[in-house]
Amino acid sequence: VALTGLTLDGGGRRLPDGRALAHFDTVKAIRIADCNIVRAGGNGITFESCDGEVTHSTITGAANGALYCNDSRGVTIAANTIRQSGNNGIQVWQSDKRYDGTLVADNRVEDTRADAGGTGQNGNAISVFRAGNVIVRGNHIRNAAFSAIRGNSASDIQIIGNNCTALGEVAIYSEFGFQGAVIADNLVDGTETGISVTNFDYGGRLATVRGNIVRNLRTQRPGEAGNGISVEVDTVVSGNIIEGAPLAGIAAGWGEALRDVTVTGNVVRQSAMGVAVSVVAGTGVAVIADNVFTDTKGGAIVGMEWHKAVTGDLTKDGAARYPQLTIANNQAR
């Protein structure tokens, strides 16, 4: 099935729950190109158990999600413009954790609301849930109520080279039961928390966070936001630049959730702390080396017990008390 060069106007008329203005179920090799989908009273486009592509199309003013793919595989979602979605922009979901293989590339997603409320299930420009092996690349995302890109229980996800500005919560998330995430070369400007790789308590582990720029952070929820990059377990954090974090440029670990983390070759500027590293009893190994810290008034590297700072600056003294930590060759001024 191919839809090409069409305008579909829903007129804002409410659709039944779960339905879309253009709704496809178990369709193979569907192609939607150069279409204009406006004022859908539910989802703009829905794919249920489909494969195919949506390219060079515009979806504006969908009451729920602009483009929802559920239990589909190998969909290409590229070069689309999505604006003013009521709850989410692009959703790539599976009903169970499994391979998906969708490509989400070079789209523009703006002004995503969270009309249905919640704590993160809505308000995301791009949402990947339980879908494995998804690539999210080169998207331009602006003004989302929650996240620019949220991977929830999405293993082997790649989030690369996206431009993310004006976000309401965590700009880029890899959370809950995932294994394997590459978060690289993204720009984040204006958010509460920049990049979060979390939820080891649900099995979240194994990531690289490299080459990202995170700047102009703010916090509206004291103690709950304000870190540039937060990681927990089996993660490499390297070559990032963080500027203007109200809490820590990099937060390594949360309580007992810290194991096999390296923080190397990063630059942290004008932040309350450079690296906040968990020193709770039972934490695993962490290496913090070859980083540059400028104007981190609360300390370049500080030991934490959850929210509470329990050490001074470990680049100056006190690191020997924590044999699980290797702290070397950092520069602070």
Tab-separated table of C-alpha atoms in Angstrom:
chain	number	residue	atom	x	y	z
A	1	VAL	CA	0.000	0.000	0.000
A	2	ALA	CA	1.316	3.476	-0.871
A	3	LEU	CA	-0.061	6.878	0.129
A	4	THR	CA	1.695	9.687	-1.716
A	5	GLY	CA	1.021	13.423	-1.894
A	6	LEU	CA	-2.208	13.361	0.107
A	7	THR	CA	-3.631	15.758	2.679
A	8	LEU	CA	-5.708	14.058	5.378
A	9	ASP	CA	-7.529	16.508	7.671
A	10	GLY	CA	-9.219	15.080	10.749
A	11	GLY	CA	-10.873	18.364	11.618
A	12	GLY	CA	-10.138	17.717	15.305
A	13	ARG	CA	-13.023	15.240	15.447
A	14	ARG	CA	-12.426	12.778	18.262
A	15	LEU	CA	-11.427	9.260	17.225
A	16	PRO	CA	-12.131	6.087	19.235
A	17	ASP	CA	-9.426	5.267	21.779
A	18	GLY	CA	-6.348	3.801	20.161
A	19	ARG	CA	-7.335	4.752	16.635
A	20	ALA	CA	-5.578	6.985	14.129
A	21	LEU	CA	-6.605	9.131	11.217
A	22	ALA	CA	-4.502	6.794	9.039
A	23	HIS	CA	-4.577	3.397	10.764
A	24	PHE	CA	-2.917	0.264	9.371
A	25	ASP	CA	-3.008	-3.243	10.835
A	26	THR	CA	-0.863	-6.112	9.554
A	27	VAL	CA	0.112	-4.389	6.315
A	28	LYS	CA	3.363	-5.328	4.591
A	29	ALA	CA	5.646	-2.904	2.789
A	30	ILE	CA	3.481	0.144	3.377
A	31	ARG	CA	4.831	3.454	2.076
A	32	ILE	CA	3.653	6.901	3.169
A	33	ALA	CA	5.478	9.771	1.466
A	34	ASP	CA	4.938	13.497	0.951
A	35	CYS	CA	1.679	13.483	2.880
A	36	ASN	CA	0.165	16.091	5.178
A	37	ILE	CA	-1.721	14.737	8.224
A	38	VAL	CA	-3.471	17.471	10.210
A	39	ARG	CA	-5.840	17.815	13.178
A	40	ALA	CA	-6.181	14.116	13.948
A	41	GLY	CA	-8.535	13.534	16.871
A	42	GLY	CA	-6.349	10.650	18.113
A	43	ASN	CA	-3.107	9.410	16.609
A	44	GLY	CA	-2.036	10.844	13.276
A	45	ILE	CA	-0.684	7.564	11.856
A	46	THR	CA	-0.683	4.128	13.514
A	47	PHE	CA	1.134	1.005	12.338
A	48	GLU	CA	0.089	-2.221	14.094
A	49	SER	CA	2.283	-5.190	13.119
A	50	CYS	CA	3.432	-3.510	9.915
A	51	ASP	CA	6.636	-2.892	8.066
A	52	GLY	CA	7.460	-0.125	5.617
A	53	GLU	CA	8.263	3.574	5.801
A	54	VAL	CA	6.986	7.073	6.549
A	55	THR	CA	9.081	9.751	4.845
A	56	HIS	CA	8.965	13.452	3.933
A	57	SER	CA	5.556	13.895	5.511
A	58	THR	CA	4.121	16.447	7.944
A	59	ILE	CA	1.956	15.567	10.947
A	60	THR	CA	0.508	18.559	12.801
A	61	GLY	CA	-1.895	18.898	15.709
A	62	ALA	CA	-2.523	15.226	16.536
A	63	ALA	CA	-4.551	15.025	19.730
A	64	ASN	CA	-2.606	12.005	20.983
A	65	GLY	CA	0.550	10.749	19.205
A	66	ALA	CA	1.704	11.847	15.789
A	67	LEU	CA	3.123	8.491	14.658
A	68	TYR	CA	2.642	5.300	16.671
A	69	CYS	CA	4.260	2.001	15.664
A	70	ASN	CA	3.340	-1.009	17.792
A	71	ASP	CA	4.657	-4.544	17.237
A	72	SER	CA	6.006	-3.449	13.866
A	73	ARG	CA	9.484	-4.235	12.533
A	74	GLY	CA	12.066	-2.554	10.391
A	75	VAL	CA	10.100	0.645	9.827
A	76	THR	CA	11.940	3.645	8.376
A	77	ILE	CA	10.748	6.958	9.795
A	78	ALA	CA	12.790	9.654	8.079
A	79	ALA	CA	12.761	13.333	7.119
A	80	ASN	CA	9.332	14.053	8.543
A	81	THR	CA	8.106	17.191	10.318
A	82	ILE	CA	5.978	16.684	13.417
A	83	ARG	CA	4.497	19.559	15.408
A	84	GLN	CA	2.038	20.190	18.247
A	85	SER	CA	1.336	16.614	19.293
A	86	GLY	CA	-0.922	16.223	22.325
A	87	ASN	CA	1.055	13.479	24.068
A	88	ASN	CA	3.967	12.057	22.057
A	89	GLY	CA	5.657	12.632	18.733
A	90	ILE	CA	7.111	9.368	17.380
A	91	GLN	CA	6.481	6.153	19.326
A	92	VAL	CA	8.240	2.874	18.516
A	93	TRP	CA	6.750	0.313	20.879
A	94	GLN	CA	6.513	-3.441	21.308
A	95	SER	CA	4.047	-5.272	23.551
A	96	ASP	CA	6.942	-7.489	24.760
A	97	LYS	CA	10.698	-6.941	24.772
A	98	ARG	CA	12.024	-8.090	21.399
A	99	TYR	CA	13.806	-7.102	18.214
A	100	ASP	CA	12.339	-4.180	16.301
A	101	GLY	CA	15.032	-2.640	14.097
A	102	THR	CA	13.271	0.637	13.280
A	103	LEU	CA	15.276	3.622	11.995
A	104	VAL	CA	14.205	7.089	13.199
A	105	ALA	CA	16.361	9.576	11.311
A	106	ASP	CA	16.508	13.224	10.298
A	107	ASN	CA	13.058	14.166	11.555
A	108	ARG	CA	12.023	17.521	13.029
A	109	VAL	CA	9.822	17.162	16.134
A	110	GLU	CA	8.590	20.304	17.878
A	111	ASP	CA	6.123	21.368	20.572
A	112	THR	CA	5.226	18.010	22.116
A	113	ARG	CA	2.804	18.274	25.020
A	114	ALA	CA	1.708	15.827	27.753
A	115	ASP	CA	-2.030	16.447	27.788
A	116	ALA	CA	-2.754	13.053	29.378
A	117	GLY	CA	-0.311	13.736	32.228
A	118	GLY	CA	1.789	11.029	33.843
A	119	THR	CA	5.442	10.795	34.875
A	120	GLY	CA	7.051	10.197	31.512
A	121	GLN	CA	4.795	7.990	29.424
A	122	ASN	CA	3.648	11.160	27.668
A	123	GLY	CA	5.389	14.329	26.585
A	124	ASN	CA	8.249	12.745	24.638
A	125	ALA	CA	9.320	13.763	21.152
A	126	ILE	CA	10.621	10.233	20.435
A	127	SER	CA	9.661	7.280	22.628
A	128	VAL	CA	11.106	3.767	22.270
A	129	PHE	CA	9.496	1.154	24.539
A	130	ARG	CA	10.553	-2.518	24.696
A	131	ALA	CA	11.726	-2.259	21.086
A	132	GLY	CA	15.230	-3.607	20.516
A	133	ASN	CA	17.904	-2.533	18.034
A	134	VAL	CA	16.356	0.848	17.220
A	135	ILE	CA	18.512	3.654	15.804
A	136	VAL	CA	17.553	7.264	16.601
A	137	ARG	CA	19.851	9.470	14.533
A	138	GLY	CA	20.168	13.068	13.393
A	139	ASN	CA	16.808	14.348	14.605
A	140	HIS	CA	16.092	17.981	15.428
A	141	ILE	CA	13.945	18.139	18.572
A	142	ARG	CA	12.656	21.233	20.295
A	143	ASN	CA	10.231	21.952	23.120
A	144	ALA	CA	8.982	18.674	24.573
A	145	ALA	CA	7.190	18.534	27.920
A	146	PHE	CA	9.342	15.635	29.113
A	147	SER	CA	12.111	14.072	27.008
A	148	ALA	CA	13.577	14.535	23.567
A	149	ILE	CA	14.369	10.805	23.324
A	150	ARG	CA	13.242	8.243	25.892
A	151	GLY	CA	14.340	4.628	25.623
A	152	ASN	CA	12.442	2.476	28.137
A	153	SER	CA	13.443	-1.213	28.327
A	154	ALA	CA	14.901	-0.739	24.837
A	155	SER	CA	18.023	-2.872	24.426
A	156	ASP	CA	20.757	-2.261	21.852
A	157	ILE	CA	19.512	1.249	21.170
A	158	GLN	CA	21.681	3.833	19.411
A	159	ILE	CA	20.975	7.535	20.037
A	160	ILE	CA	23.412	9.434	17.848
A	161	GLY	CA	23.862	12.980	16.619
A	162	ASN	CA	20.545	14.487	17.692
A	163	ASN	CA	19.974	18.191	18.388
A	164	CYS	CA	17.785	18.560	21.486
A	165	THR	CA	16.676	21.911	22.938
A	166	ALA	CA	14.091	23.246	25.405
A	167	LEU	CA	13.085	20.059	27.251
A	168	GLY	CA	10.997	19.809	30.386
A	169	GLU	CA	12.658	16.877	32.176
A	170	VAL	CA	15.469	14.501	31.099
A	171	ALA	CA	16.595	15.237	27.556
A	172	ILE	CA	17.864	11.733	26.678
A	173	TYR	CA	16.879	8.695	28.706
A	174	SER	CA	17.898	5.044	28.661
A	175	GLU	CA	16.009	3.500	31.548
A	176	PHE	CA	14.542	0.378	33.158
A	177	GLY	CA	15.293	-3.087	31.773
A	178	PHE	CA	17.675	-2.363	28.895
A	179	GLN	CA	21.017	-3.927	28.027
A	180	GLY	CA	23.138	-2.012	25.572
A	181	ALA	CA	22.863	1.694	24.744
A	182	VAL	CA	25.074	3.975	22.669
A	183	ILE	CA	24.469	7.677	23.336
A	184	ALA	CA	26.925	9.684	21.268
A	185	ASP	CA	27.531	13.071	19.660
A	186	ASN	CA	24.244	14.628	20.763
A	187	LEU	CA	23.743	18.288	21.619
A	188	VAL	CA	21.484	19.101	24.566
A	189	ASP	CA	20.735	22.750	25.374
A	190	GLY	CA	18.126	23.714	27.956
A	191	THR	CA	16.734	20.915	30.148
A	192	GLU	CA	16.543	19.758	33.773
A	193	THR	CA	18.808	16.712	33.382
A	194	GLY	CA	20.839	16.124	30.247
A	195	ILE	CA	21.430	12.381	29.791
A	196	SER	CA	20.358	9.636	32.193
A	197	VAL	CA	21.329	5.948	32.018
A	198	THR	CA	19.599	4.389	34.967
A	199	ASN	CA	17.497	1.718	36.709
A	200	PHE	CA	19.993	-1.037	37.495
A	201	ASP	CA	17.325	-2.197	39.972
A	202	TYR	CA	15.300	-3.219	36.888
A	203	GLY	CA	18.306	-4.599	34.984
A	204	GLY	CA	19.375	-1.426	33.161
A	205	ARG	CA	23.058	-1.753	32.248
A	206	LEU	CA	25.806	-1.599	29.615
A	207	ALA	CA	26.186	1.754	27.874
A	208	THR	CA	28.573	4.256	26.360
A	209	VAL	CA	27.991	8.001	26.707
A	210	ARG	CA	30.550	9.840	24.611
A	211	GLY	CA	31.123	13.055	22.722
A	212	ASN	CA	27.960	14.833	23.856
A	213	ILE	CA	27.563	18.538	24.673
A	214	VAL	CA	25.150	19.283	27.533
A	215	ARG	CA	24.579	22.889	28.594
A	216	ASN	CA	22.185	25.350	30.214
A	217	LEU	CA	20.586	23.026	32.750
A	218	ARG	CA	18.053	24.071	35.353
A	219	THR	CA	16.262	22.458	38.263
A	220	GLN	CA	12.644	22.940	39.289
A	221	ARG	CA	12.556	19.847	41.541
A	222	PRO	CA	15.316	20.147	44.188
A	223	GLY	CA	17.316	16.934	44.490
A	224	GLU	CA	15.542	15.312	41.556
A	225	ALA	CA	17.182	17.022	38.605
A	226	GLY	CA	20.106	19.175	37.597
A	227	ASN	CA	22.811	16.680	36.596
A	228	GLY	CA	24.453	16.883	33.199
A	229	ILE	CA	25.001	13.138	32.773
A	230	SER	CA	23.867	10.426	35.222
A	231	VAL	CA	24.963	6.791	34.942
A	232	GLU	CA	24.963	3.726	37.176
A	233	VAL	CA	26.396	0.413	35.973
A	234	ASP	CA	28.746	-1.010	33.317
A	235	THR	CA	29.100	2.318	31.534
A	236	VAL	CA	31.815	4.385	29.855
A	237	VAL	CA	31.479	8.188	30.035
A	238	SER	CA	34.102	9.849	27.854
A	239	GLY	CA	34.804	12.966	25.841
A	240	ASN	CA	31.705	14.902	26.904
A	241	ILE	CA	31.399	18.619	27.684
A	242	ILE	CA	28.975	19.710	30.392
A	243	GLU	CA	28.412	23.351	31.281
A	244	GLY	CA	26.045	24.898	33.796
A	245	ALA	CA	24.758	21.936	35.834
A	246	PRO	CA	22.976	23.000	39.060
A	247	LEU	CA	24.033	19.744	40.767
A	248	ALA	CA	26.809	17.684	39.165
A	249	GLY	CA	28.272	17.700	35.716
A	250	ILE	CA	28.461	13.900	35.930
A	251	ALA	CA	26.717	11.725	38.540
A	252	ALA	CA	28.334	8.294	38.805
A	253	GLY	CA	26.103	5.884	40.684
A	254	TRP	CA	23.078	6.168	42.942
A	255	GLY	CA	23.248	4.501	46.335
A	256	GLU	CA	24.495	0.916	45.873
A	257	ALA	CA	23.980	1.135	42.106
A	258	LEU	CA	27.561	1.752	40.924
A	259	ARG	CA	29.668	-0.852	39.159
A	260	ASP	CA	32.355	-0.858	36.480
A	261	VAL	CA	32.044	2.795	35.454
A	262	THR	CA	34.787	4.879	33.828
A	263	VAL	CA	34.631	8.672	33.629
A	264	THR	CA	37.527	9.846	31.471
A	265	GLY	CA	38.468	12.766	29.266
A	266	ASN	CA	35.442	14.942	30.038
A	267	VAL	CA	35.206	18.708	30.575
A	268	VAL	CA	32.875	20.062	33.258
A	269	ARG	CA	32.455	23.833	33.625
A	270	GLN	CA	30.457	26.157	35.853
A	271	SER	CA	28.652	23.422	37.739
A	272	ALA	CA	28.001	22.903	41.433
A	273	MET	CA	30.148	19.745	41.399
A	274	GLY	CA	32.275	18.147	38.725
A	275	VAL	CA	31.677	14.452	39.398
A	276	ALA	CA	29.368	13.232	42.178
A	277	VAL	CA	30.328	9.598	42.800
A	278	SER	CA	28.474	7.224	45.093
A	279	VAL	CA	30.545	5.956	48.042
A	280	VAL	CA	27.758	3.975	49.702
A	281	ALA	CA	28.961	0.661	51.146
A	282	GLY	CA	28.826	-2.124	48.552
A	283	THR	CA	29.432	-0.038	45.461
A	284	GLY	CA	31.672	-1.417	42.725
A	285	VAL	CA	34.677	-0.118	40.848
A	286	ALA	CA	34.802	3.343	39.268
A	287	VAL	CA	37.681	5.084	37.475
A	288	ILE	CA	37.638	8.896	37.267
A	289	ALA	CA	40.663	10.103	35.340
A	290	ASP	CA	41.997	12.717	32.926
A	291	ASN	CA	39.050	15.080	33.291
A	292	VAL	CA	39.107	18.894	33.378
A	293	PHE	CA	37.015	20.797	35.915
A	294	THR	CA	36.565	24.573	35.840
A	295	ASP	CA	34.566	26.590	38.362
A	296	THR	CA	33.041	23.655	40.240
A	297	LYS	CA	32.611	25.407	43.559
A	298	GLY	CA	31.285	22.378	45.423
A	299	GLY	CA	34.305	20.265	44.491
A	300	ALA	CA	35.759	18.616	41.420
A	301	ILE	CA	35.022	15.052	42.607
A	302	VAL	CA	32.748	14.546	45.611
A	303	GLY	CA	31.640	11.354	47.367
A	304	MET	CA	27.892	10.981	47.772
A	305	GLU	CA	25.449	8.924	49.793
A	306	TRP	CA	22.334	9.313	47.687
A	307	HIS	CA	21.524	13.068	47.813
A	308	LYS	CA	24.044	13.852	50.550
A	309	ALA	CA	27.664	14.900	49.981
A	310	VAL	CA	29.792	13.054	52.563
A	311	THR	CA	33.331	13.993	51.476
A	312	GLY	CA	35.286	17.011	50.480
A	313	ASP	CA	36.990	17.255	47.102
A	314	LEU	CA	38.536	13.821	46.522
A	315	THR	CA	41.051	15.247	44.050
A	316	LYS	CA	42.677	16.931	47.079
A	317	ASP	CA	42.452	14.301	49.819
A	318	GLY	CA	40.363	11.465	51.182
A	319	ALA	CA	40.276	9.213	48.124
A	320	ALA	CA	42.382	6.564	49.851
A	321	ARG	CA	39.405	5.722	52.068
A	322	TYR	CA	37.612	4.296	49.022
A	323	PRO	CA	39.703	1.531	47.431
A	324	GLN	CA	36.977	0.884	44.855
A	325	LEU	CA	37.696	4.327	43.348
A	326	THR	CA	40.629	5.196	41.090
A	327	ILE	CA	41.031	8.971	40.833
A	328	ALA	CA	43.988	10.168	38.745
A	329	ASN	CA	45.312	12.937	36.518
A	330	ASN	CA	42.347	15.260	36.838
A	331	GLN	CA	42.785	19.008	36.465
A	332	ALA	CA	40.685	21.399	38.556
A	333	ARG	CA	40.754	25.183	38.698
